Coordinates of C-alpha atoms and ligand atoms in Angstrom, one line a residue:
X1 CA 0.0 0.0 0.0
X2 CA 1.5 3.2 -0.9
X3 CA 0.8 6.2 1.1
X4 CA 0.1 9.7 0.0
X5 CA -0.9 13.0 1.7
X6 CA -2.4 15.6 0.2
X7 CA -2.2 19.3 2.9
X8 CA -5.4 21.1 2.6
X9 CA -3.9 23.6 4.6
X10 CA -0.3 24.3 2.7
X11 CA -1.4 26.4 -0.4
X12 CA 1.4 26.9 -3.0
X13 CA -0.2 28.9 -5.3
X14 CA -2.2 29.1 -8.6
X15 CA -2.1 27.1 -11.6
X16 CA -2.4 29.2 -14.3
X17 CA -5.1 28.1 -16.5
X18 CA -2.6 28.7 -18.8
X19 CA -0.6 25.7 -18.3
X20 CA -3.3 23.7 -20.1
X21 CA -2.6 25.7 -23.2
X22 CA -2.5 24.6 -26.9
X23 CA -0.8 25.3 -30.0
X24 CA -1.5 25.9 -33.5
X25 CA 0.8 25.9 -36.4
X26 CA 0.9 26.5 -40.0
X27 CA 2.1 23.1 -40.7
X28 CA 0.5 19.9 -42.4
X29 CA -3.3 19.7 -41.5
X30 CA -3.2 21.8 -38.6
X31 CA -4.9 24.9 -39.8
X32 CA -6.1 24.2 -43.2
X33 CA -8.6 21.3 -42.8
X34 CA -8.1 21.1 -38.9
X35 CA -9.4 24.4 -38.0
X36 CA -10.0 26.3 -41.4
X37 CA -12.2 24.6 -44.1
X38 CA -13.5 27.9 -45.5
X39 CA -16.8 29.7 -45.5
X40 CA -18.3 27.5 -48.9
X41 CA -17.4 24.3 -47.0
X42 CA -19.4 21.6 -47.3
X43 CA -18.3 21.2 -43.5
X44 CA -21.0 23.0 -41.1
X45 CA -18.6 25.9 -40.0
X46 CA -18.8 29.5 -38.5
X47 CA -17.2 32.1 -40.9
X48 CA -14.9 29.4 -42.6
X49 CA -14.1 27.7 -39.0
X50 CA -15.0 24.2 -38.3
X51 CA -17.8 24.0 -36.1
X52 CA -17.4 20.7 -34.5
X53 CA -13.8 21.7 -33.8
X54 CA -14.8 24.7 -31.9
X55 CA -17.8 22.7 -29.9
X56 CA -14.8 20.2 -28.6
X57 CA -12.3 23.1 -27.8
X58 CA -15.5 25.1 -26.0
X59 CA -15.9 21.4 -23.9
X60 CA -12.3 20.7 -23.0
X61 CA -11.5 24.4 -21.7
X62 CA -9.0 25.9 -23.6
X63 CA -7.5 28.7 -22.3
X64 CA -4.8 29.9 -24.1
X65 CA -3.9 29.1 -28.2
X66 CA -0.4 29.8 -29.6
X67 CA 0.0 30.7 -33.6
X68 CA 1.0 30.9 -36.3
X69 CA 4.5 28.6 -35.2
X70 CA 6.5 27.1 -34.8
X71 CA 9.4 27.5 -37.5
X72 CA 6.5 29.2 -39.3
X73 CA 6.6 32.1 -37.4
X74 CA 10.0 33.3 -38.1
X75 CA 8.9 33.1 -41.9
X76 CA 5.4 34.3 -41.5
X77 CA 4.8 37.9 -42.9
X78 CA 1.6 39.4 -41.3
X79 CA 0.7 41.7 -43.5
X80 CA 0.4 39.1 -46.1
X81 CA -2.7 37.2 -44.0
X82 CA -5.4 40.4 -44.1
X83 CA -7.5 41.9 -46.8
X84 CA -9.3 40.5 -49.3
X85 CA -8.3 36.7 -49.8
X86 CA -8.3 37.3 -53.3
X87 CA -5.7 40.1 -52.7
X88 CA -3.7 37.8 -50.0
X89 CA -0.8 36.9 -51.5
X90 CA 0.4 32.9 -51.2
X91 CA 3.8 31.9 -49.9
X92 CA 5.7 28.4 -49.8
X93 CA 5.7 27.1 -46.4
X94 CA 9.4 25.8 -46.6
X95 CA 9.7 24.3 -43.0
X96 CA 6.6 22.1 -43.6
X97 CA 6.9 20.4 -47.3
X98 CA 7.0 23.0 -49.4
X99 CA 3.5 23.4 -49.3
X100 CA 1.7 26.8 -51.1
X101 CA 0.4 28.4 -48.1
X102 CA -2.5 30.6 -49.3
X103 CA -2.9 32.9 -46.7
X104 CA -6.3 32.7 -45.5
X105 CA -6.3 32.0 -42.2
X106 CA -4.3 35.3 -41.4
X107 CA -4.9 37.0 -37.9
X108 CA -8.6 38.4 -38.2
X109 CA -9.5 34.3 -38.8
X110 CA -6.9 33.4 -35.5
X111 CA -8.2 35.8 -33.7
X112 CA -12.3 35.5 -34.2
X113 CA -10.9 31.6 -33.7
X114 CA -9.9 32.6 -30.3
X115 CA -12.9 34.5 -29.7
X116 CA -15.3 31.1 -30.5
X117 CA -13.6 29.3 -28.3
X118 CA -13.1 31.1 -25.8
X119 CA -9.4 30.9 -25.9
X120 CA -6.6 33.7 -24.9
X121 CA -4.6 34.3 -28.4
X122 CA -0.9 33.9 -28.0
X123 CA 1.2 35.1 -31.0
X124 CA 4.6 34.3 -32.1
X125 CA 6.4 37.2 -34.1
X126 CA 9.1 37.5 -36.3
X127 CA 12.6 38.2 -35.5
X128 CA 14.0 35.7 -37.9
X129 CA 12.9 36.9 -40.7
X130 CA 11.4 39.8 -40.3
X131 CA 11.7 43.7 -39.3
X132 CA 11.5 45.5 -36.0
X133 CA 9.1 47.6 -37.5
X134 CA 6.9 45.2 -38.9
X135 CA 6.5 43.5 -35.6
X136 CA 5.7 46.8 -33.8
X137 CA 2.8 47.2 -36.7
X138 CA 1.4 44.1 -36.2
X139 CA 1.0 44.5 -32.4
X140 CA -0.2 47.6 -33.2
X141 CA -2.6 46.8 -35.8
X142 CA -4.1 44.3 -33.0
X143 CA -4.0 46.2 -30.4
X144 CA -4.1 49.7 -30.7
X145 CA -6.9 52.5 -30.4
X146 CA -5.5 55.4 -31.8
X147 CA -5.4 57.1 -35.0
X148 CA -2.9 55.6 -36.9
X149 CA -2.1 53.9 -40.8
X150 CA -2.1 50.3 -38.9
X151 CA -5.8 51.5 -37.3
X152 CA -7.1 52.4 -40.2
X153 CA -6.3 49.4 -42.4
X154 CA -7.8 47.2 -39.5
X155 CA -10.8 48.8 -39.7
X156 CA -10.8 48.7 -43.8
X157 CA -10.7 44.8 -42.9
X158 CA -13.3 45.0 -40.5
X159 CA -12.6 45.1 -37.5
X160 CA -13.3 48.7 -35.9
X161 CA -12.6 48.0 -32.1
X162 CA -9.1 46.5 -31.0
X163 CA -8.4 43.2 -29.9
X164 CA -6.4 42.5 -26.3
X165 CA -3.6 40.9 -26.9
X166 CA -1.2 40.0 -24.0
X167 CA 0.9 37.5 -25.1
X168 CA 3.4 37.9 -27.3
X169 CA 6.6 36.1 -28.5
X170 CA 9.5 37.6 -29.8
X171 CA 10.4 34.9 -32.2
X172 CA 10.6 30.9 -32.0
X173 CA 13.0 28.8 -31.6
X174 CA 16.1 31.4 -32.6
X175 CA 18.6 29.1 -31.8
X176 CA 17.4 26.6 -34.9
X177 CA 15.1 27.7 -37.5
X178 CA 14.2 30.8 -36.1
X179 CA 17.7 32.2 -37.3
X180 CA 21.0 30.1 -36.1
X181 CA 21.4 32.6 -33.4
X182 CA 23.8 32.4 -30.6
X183 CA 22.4 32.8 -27.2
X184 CA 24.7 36.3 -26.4
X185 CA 23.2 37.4 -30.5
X186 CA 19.6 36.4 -29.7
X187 CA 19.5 37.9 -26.0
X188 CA 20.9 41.5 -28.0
X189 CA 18.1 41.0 -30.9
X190 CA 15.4 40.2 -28.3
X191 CA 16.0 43.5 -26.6
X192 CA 15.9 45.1 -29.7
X193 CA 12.8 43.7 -30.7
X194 CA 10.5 44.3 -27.3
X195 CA 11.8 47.5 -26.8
X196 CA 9.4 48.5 -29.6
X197 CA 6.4 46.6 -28.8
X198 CA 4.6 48.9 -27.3
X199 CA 1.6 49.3 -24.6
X200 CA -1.9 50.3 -26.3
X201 CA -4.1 52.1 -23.9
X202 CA -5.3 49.3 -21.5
X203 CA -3.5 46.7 -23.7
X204 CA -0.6 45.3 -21.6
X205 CA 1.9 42.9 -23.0
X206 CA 3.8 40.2 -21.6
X207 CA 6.5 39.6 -23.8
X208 CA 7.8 36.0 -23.9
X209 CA 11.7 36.1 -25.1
X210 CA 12.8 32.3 -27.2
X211 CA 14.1 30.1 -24.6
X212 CA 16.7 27.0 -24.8
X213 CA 16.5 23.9 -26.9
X214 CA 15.8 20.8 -23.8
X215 CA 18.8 20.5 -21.6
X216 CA 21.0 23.8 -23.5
X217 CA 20.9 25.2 -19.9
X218 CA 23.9 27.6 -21.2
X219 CA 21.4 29.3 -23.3
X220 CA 18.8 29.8 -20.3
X221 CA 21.9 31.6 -18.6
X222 CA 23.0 34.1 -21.3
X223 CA 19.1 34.7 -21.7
X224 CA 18.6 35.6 -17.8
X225 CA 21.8 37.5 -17.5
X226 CA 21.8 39.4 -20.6
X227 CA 17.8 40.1 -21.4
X228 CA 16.0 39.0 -18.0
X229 CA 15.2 42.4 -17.2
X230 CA 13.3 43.5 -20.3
X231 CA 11.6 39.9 -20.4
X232 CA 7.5 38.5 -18.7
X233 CA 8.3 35.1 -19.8
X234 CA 11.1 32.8 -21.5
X235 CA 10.1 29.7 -22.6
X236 CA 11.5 26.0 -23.1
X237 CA 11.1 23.2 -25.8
X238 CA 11.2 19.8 -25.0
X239 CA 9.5 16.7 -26.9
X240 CA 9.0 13.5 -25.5
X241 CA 12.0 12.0 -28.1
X242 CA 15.8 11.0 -28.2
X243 CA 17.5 14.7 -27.6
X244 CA 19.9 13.4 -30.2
X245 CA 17.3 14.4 -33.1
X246 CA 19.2 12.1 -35.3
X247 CA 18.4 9.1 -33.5
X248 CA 15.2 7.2 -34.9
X249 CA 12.2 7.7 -33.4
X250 CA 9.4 5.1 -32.7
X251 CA 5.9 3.9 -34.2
X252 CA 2.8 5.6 -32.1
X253 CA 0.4 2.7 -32.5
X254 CA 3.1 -0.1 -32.7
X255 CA 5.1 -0.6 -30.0
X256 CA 6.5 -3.2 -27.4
X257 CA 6.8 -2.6 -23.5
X258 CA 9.8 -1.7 -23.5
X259 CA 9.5 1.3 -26.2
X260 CA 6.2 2.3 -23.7
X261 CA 9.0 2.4 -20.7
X262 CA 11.5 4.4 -22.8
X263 CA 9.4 6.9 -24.1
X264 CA 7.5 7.5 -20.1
X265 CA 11.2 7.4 -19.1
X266 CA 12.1 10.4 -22.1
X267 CA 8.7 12.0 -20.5
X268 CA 9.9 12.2 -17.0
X269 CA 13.1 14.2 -18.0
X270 CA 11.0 17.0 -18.3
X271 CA 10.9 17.0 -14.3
X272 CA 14.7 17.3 -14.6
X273 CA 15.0 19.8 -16.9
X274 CA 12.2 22.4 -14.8
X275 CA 13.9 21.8 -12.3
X276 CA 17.5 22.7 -13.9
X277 CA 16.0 25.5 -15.8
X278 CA 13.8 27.1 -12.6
X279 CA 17.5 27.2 -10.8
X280 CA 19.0 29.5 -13.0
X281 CA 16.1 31.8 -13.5
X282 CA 16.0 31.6 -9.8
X283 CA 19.9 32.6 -9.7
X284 CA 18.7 35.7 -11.7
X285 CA 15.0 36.4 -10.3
X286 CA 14.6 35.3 -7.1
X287 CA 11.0 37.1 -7.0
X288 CA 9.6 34.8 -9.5
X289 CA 8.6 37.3 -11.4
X290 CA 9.3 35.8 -14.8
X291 CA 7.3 32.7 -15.6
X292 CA 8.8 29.6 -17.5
X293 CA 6.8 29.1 -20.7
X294 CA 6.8 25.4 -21.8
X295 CA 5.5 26.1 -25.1
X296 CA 6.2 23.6 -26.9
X297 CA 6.1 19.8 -25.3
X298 CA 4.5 16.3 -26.5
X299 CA 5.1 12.7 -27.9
X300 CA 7.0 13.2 -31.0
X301 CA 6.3 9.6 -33.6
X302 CA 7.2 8.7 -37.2
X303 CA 4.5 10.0 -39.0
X304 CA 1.8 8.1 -39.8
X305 CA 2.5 4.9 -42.7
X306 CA 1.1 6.7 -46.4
X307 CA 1.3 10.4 -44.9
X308 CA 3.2 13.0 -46.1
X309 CA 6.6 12.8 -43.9
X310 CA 6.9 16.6 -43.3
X311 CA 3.4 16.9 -42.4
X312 CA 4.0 15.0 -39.0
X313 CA 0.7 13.1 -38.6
X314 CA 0.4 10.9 -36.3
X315 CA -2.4 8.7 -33.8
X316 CA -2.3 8.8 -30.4
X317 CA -2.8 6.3 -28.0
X318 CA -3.4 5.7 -24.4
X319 CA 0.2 5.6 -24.1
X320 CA -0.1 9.8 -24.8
X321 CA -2.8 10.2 -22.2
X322 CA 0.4 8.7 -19.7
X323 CA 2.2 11.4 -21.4
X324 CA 0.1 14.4 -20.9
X325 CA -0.9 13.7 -17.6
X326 CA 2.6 13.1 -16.3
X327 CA 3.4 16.2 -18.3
X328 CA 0.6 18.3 -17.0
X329 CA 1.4 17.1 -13.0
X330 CA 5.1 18.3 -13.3
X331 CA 3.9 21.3 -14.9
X332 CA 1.1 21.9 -12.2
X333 CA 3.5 21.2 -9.4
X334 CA 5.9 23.9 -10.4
X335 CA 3.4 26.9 -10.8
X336 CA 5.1 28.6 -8.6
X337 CA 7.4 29.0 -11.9
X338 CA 5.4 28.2 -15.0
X339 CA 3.0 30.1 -15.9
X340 CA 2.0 28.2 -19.9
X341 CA 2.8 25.8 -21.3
X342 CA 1.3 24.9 -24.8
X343 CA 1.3 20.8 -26.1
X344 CA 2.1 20.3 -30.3
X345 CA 0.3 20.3 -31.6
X346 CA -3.7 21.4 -31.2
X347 CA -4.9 18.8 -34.2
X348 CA -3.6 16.6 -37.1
X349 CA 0.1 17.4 -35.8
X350 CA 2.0 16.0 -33.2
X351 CA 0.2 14.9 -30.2
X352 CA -3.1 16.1 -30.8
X353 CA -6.1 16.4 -29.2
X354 CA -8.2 16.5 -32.2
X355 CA -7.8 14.4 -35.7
X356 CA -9.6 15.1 -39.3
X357 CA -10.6 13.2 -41.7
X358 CA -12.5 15.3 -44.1
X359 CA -15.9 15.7 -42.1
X360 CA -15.2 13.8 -39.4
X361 CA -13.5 14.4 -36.3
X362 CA -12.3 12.4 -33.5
X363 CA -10.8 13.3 -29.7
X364 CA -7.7 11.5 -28.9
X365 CA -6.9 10.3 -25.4
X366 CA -4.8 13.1 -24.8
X367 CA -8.2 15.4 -25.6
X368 CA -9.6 13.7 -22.5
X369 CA -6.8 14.3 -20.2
X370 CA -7.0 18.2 -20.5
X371 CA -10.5 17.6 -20.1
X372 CA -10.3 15.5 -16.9
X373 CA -8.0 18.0 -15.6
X374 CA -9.7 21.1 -16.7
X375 CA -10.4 21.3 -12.6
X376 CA -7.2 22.1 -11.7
X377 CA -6.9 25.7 -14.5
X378 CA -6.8 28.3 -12.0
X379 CA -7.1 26.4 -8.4
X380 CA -4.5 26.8 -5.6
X381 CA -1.8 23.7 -6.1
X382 CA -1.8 21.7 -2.9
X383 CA 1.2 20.2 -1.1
X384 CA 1.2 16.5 -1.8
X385 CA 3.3 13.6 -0.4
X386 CA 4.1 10.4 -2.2
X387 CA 5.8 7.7 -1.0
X388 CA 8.1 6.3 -4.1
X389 CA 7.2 3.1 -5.6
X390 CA 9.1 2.2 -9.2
X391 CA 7.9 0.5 -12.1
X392 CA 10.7 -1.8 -13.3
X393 CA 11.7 -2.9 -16.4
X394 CA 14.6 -4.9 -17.2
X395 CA 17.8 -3.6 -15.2
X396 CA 15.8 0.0 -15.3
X397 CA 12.9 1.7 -13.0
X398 CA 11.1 4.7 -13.6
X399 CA 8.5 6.2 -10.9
X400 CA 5.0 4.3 -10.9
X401 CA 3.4 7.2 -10.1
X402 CA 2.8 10.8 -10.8
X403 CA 0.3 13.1 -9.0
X404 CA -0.2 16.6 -8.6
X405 CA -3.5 17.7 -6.2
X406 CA -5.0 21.6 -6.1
X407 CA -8.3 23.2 -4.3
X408 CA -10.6 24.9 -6.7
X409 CA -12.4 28.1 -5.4
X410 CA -15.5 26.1 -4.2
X411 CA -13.2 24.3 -1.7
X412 CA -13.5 20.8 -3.9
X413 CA -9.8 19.1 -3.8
X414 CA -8.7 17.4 -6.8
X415 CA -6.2 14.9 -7.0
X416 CA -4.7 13.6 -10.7
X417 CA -3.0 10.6 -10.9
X418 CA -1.2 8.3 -13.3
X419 CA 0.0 4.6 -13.2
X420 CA 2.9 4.1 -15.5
X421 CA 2.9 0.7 -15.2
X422 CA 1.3 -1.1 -17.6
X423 CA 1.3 -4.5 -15.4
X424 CA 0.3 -3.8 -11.9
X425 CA -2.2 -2.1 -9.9
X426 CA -1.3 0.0 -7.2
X427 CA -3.1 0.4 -4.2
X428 CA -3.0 3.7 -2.5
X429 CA -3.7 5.1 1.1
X430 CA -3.8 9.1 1.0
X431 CA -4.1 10.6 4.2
X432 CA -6.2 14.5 3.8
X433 CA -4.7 16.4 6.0
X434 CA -6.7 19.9 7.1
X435 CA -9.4 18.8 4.8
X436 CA -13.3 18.5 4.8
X437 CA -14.4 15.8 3.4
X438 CA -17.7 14.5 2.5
X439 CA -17.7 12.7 -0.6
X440 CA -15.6 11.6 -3.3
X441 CA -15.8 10.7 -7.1
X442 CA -13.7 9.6 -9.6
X443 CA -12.8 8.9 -13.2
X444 CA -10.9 6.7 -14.8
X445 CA -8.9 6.4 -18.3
X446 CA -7.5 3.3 -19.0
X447 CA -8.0 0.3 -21.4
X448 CA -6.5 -3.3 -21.8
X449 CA -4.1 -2.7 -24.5
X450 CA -1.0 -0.1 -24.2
X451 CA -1.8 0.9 -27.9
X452 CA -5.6 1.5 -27.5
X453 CA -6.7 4.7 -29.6
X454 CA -9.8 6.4 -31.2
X455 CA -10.2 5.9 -34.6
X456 CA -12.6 7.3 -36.9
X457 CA -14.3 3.9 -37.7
X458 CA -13.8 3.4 -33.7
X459 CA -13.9 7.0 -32.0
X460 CA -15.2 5.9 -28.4
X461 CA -12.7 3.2 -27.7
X462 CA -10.9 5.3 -25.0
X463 CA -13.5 7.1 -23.3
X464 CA -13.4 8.6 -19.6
X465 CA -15.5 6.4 -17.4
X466 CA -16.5 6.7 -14.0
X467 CA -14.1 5.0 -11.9
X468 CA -16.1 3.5 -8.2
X469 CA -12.9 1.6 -6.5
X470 CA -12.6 4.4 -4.3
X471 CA -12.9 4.8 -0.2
X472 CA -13.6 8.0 1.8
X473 CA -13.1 7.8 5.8
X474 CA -12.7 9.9 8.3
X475 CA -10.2 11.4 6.1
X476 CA -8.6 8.0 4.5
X477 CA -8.8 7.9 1.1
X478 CA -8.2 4.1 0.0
X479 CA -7.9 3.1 -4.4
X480 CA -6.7 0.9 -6.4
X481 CA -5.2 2.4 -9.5
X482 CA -5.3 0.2 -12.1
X483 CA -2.2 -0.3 -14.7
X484 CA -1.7 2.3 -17.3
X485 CA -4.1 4.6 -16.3
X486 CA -5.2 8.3 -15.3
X487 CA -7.1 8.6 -12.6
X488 CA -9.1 12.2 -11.7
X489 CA -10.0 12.1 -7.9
X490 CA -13.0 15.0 -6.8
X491 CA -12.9 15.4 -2.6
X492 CA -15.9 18.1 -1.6
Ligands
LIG1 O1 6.0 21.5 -33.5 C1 6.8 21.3 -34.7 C2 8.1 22.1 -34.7 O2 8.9 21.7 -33.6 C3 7.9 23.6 -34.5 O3 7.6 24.3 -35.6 C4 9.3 24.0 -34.0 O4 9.2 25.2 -33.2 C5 9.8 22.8 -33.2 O5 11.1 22.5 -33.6

């Protein structure tokens, strides 16, 4: 019997209902067909967006959406996405197959996306690619009131009233396709860069600067020391692959035990590097006052057998809801620190949450994990105790568990957990300390096989289903996990 205690009483602050965030890129079926069919499409849709889409972003909670990239974004010429289509000029999209990228789905369509869904918009700008000038315009053209040449044109497009717009990037990715950049070359450019992106009236930015690569912890360094001060946010990429990018990478429906242990193993870095990456900043800002933005993080497969290789398609199985939720627990356990983080990619790329197929549409697992822990966006992270217990493989072990437990502001605890192991139960005693209790209830998502996935002849095989093998007394919480699962625990 393991034993965990969740502290009612020891608050450690917010999750940001930003951790749960998503991102969309200009890449393979992500946009065009995933979100954009256009407004003559056969596909019911509001004002060119997919409909369905939107319903299942409305129902999982979104709260924050990154676009347009991604290596896109360092490519990505605003002024090319406004106006008339007809008058929109097409591009190649050379990080994503060579693709002609028509230019539709420009920032009036991202934003009125945001707006149906209820989403935060998080943009990525230029600094590749593009000028200091034409990323202040664009942040102006969003976000500004005044009189101005960028006002104007807006409101020739349309839109006579301003858009907020917090978040904003100042480039992606800088130290690969975003530019080659050196971190001492970036840190100058980035200061360059936000020093024109201007305030608008109410409009306040929080300007995220391009953080390190996984474990290129010299590059968080240079970034602290030399640019901290004019930064809100720095962010960190890390997929769930080999950090050698040469090394092959695996099937995501066909896979053995041990390829399941390797790649929860590859997961549970991420722990490391957070932790790595907050002592630095900490070195630098001790207040905290610059939040670690993990946006960009997921399972990263060979595409899809018979899909277009730079399109990066693949399925996702239960094997990614282990992923996300072990993901989103480290993530909620440091939000003291993190304040976004953003899984690639929203749908058709990456580790989605959402697949097309022409009209049809299917949520992955991973879709119900964010929905499952939806109830933690924007409760107060509770102090949790868990004694270790390992899931073994061969000569190796990894952590059975993962958990991460928060109070929402109706006094409800909820406590997320994950069993890694694929072969045994694990029985758990979790004393709730300081808390009221009255009831519980649970939900469960599991399945007998480590592959199981949605398809779209078979879109309910992984579903979320109540989950009864649970015990409430006198403050004694008693379960049995089963293997390979998430488990979503409600206390009120
Ligand atoms: O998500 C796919 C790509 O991965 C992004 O475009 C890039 O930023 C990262 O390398």
């Amino acid at each position: 019997m393991v034993k965990m205690k969740v502290k009612a009483g020891i608050k450690k602050g917010i999750i940001n209902k930003n951790i749960y965030g998503h991102f969309a890129e200009h890449l393979g079926r992500c946009i065009y067909e995933g979100i954009w069919v256009g407004k003559e499409s056969t596909i019911p849709n509001i004002n060119g967006i997919r409909k369905d889409v939107i319903d299942a972003l409305k129902e999982m909670k979104i709260p924050i959406l990154r676009w347009p990239g991604g290596c896109f974004a360092d490519n990505y010429h605003w002024m090319e996405g406004i106006g008339p289509y007809e008058e929109r000029p097409s591009m190649i999209n050379t990080n994503w197959g060579g693709v002609t990228e028509n230019n539709h789905f420009g920032t009036h369509e991202f934003l009125e996306f945001c707006e149906l869904i209820g989403a935060e918009p998080y943009i990525s700008g230029n600094l590749g690619s593009g000028t200091v000038r034409e990323m202040q315009q664009w942040v102006e053209y969003i976000a500004s009131d005044g009189d101005s040449p960028m006002t104007k044109l807006r409101k020739k497009n349309g839109r006579e009233k301003p858009w907020n717009l917090k978040y904003f990037a100042v480039g992606n990715e800088n130290w690969g396709c975003g530019g080659q950049m050196r971190p001492e070359y970036y840190a100058d450019e980035y200061r360059r860069y936000a020093t024109y992106l201007k305030d608008y009236g109410d409009n306040k930015l929080y300007k995220i600067a391009c953080g390190a690569n996984a474990d290129d912890y010299q590059w968080t360094e240079v970034l602290m020391q030399n640019a901290g001060k004019y930064m809100d946010g720095l962010s960190l990429h890390y997929y769930t692959m080999p950090l050698d990018w040469s090394l092959p990478k695996g099937s995501a429906v066909d896979f053995n035990e041990k390829e399941w242990f390797d790649v929860l193993k590859m997961t549970l870095f991420m722990e490391e590097l957070i932790e790595k990456n907050i002592k630095i900043m900490d070195k630098y800002d001790k207040d905290k006052r610059i939040g670690l933005i993990v946006d960009e993080w997921g399972a990263w497969y060979q595409v899809e057998p018979g899909t277009n290789p730079s399109f990066l398609y693949q399925q996702n199985t239960l094997r990614d809801a282990l992923i996300a939720g072990i993901n989103l627990n480290i993530f909620n356990n440091n939000c003291d620190r993190i304040q976004m983080a953003n899984i690639a990619q929203m749908i058709n790329v990456l580790q989605s949450v959402i697949l097309t197929d022409e009209h049809k549409m299917i949520l992955t697992p991973t879709y119900h994990v964010f929905k499952m822990f939806s109830v933690h966006q924007g409760s107060e992270l509770l102090e949790t105790e868990l004694e270790e217990t390992y899931y073994h493989y061969g000569d190796d072990k990894i952590a059975q568990l993962s958990a991460s437990s928060s109070m929402d502001s109706e006094g409800k605890i909820h406590i997320s957990l994950c069993n890694l192991d694929p072969n045994n139960e694990v029985e758990i005693n979790c004393e709730l300390v300081d808390a009221n209790t009255g009831k519980i209830s649970a939900s469960i998502l599991t399945s007998k096989e480590m592959n199981a996935r949605n398809t779209f002849e078979e879109p309910e095989a992984v579903t979320v289903k109540t989950f009864t093998n649970v015990e409430l007394k006198n403050n004694q919480l008693y379960t049995c996990i089963p293997p390979k699962s998430v488990v979503l625990l409600t206390i009120e």
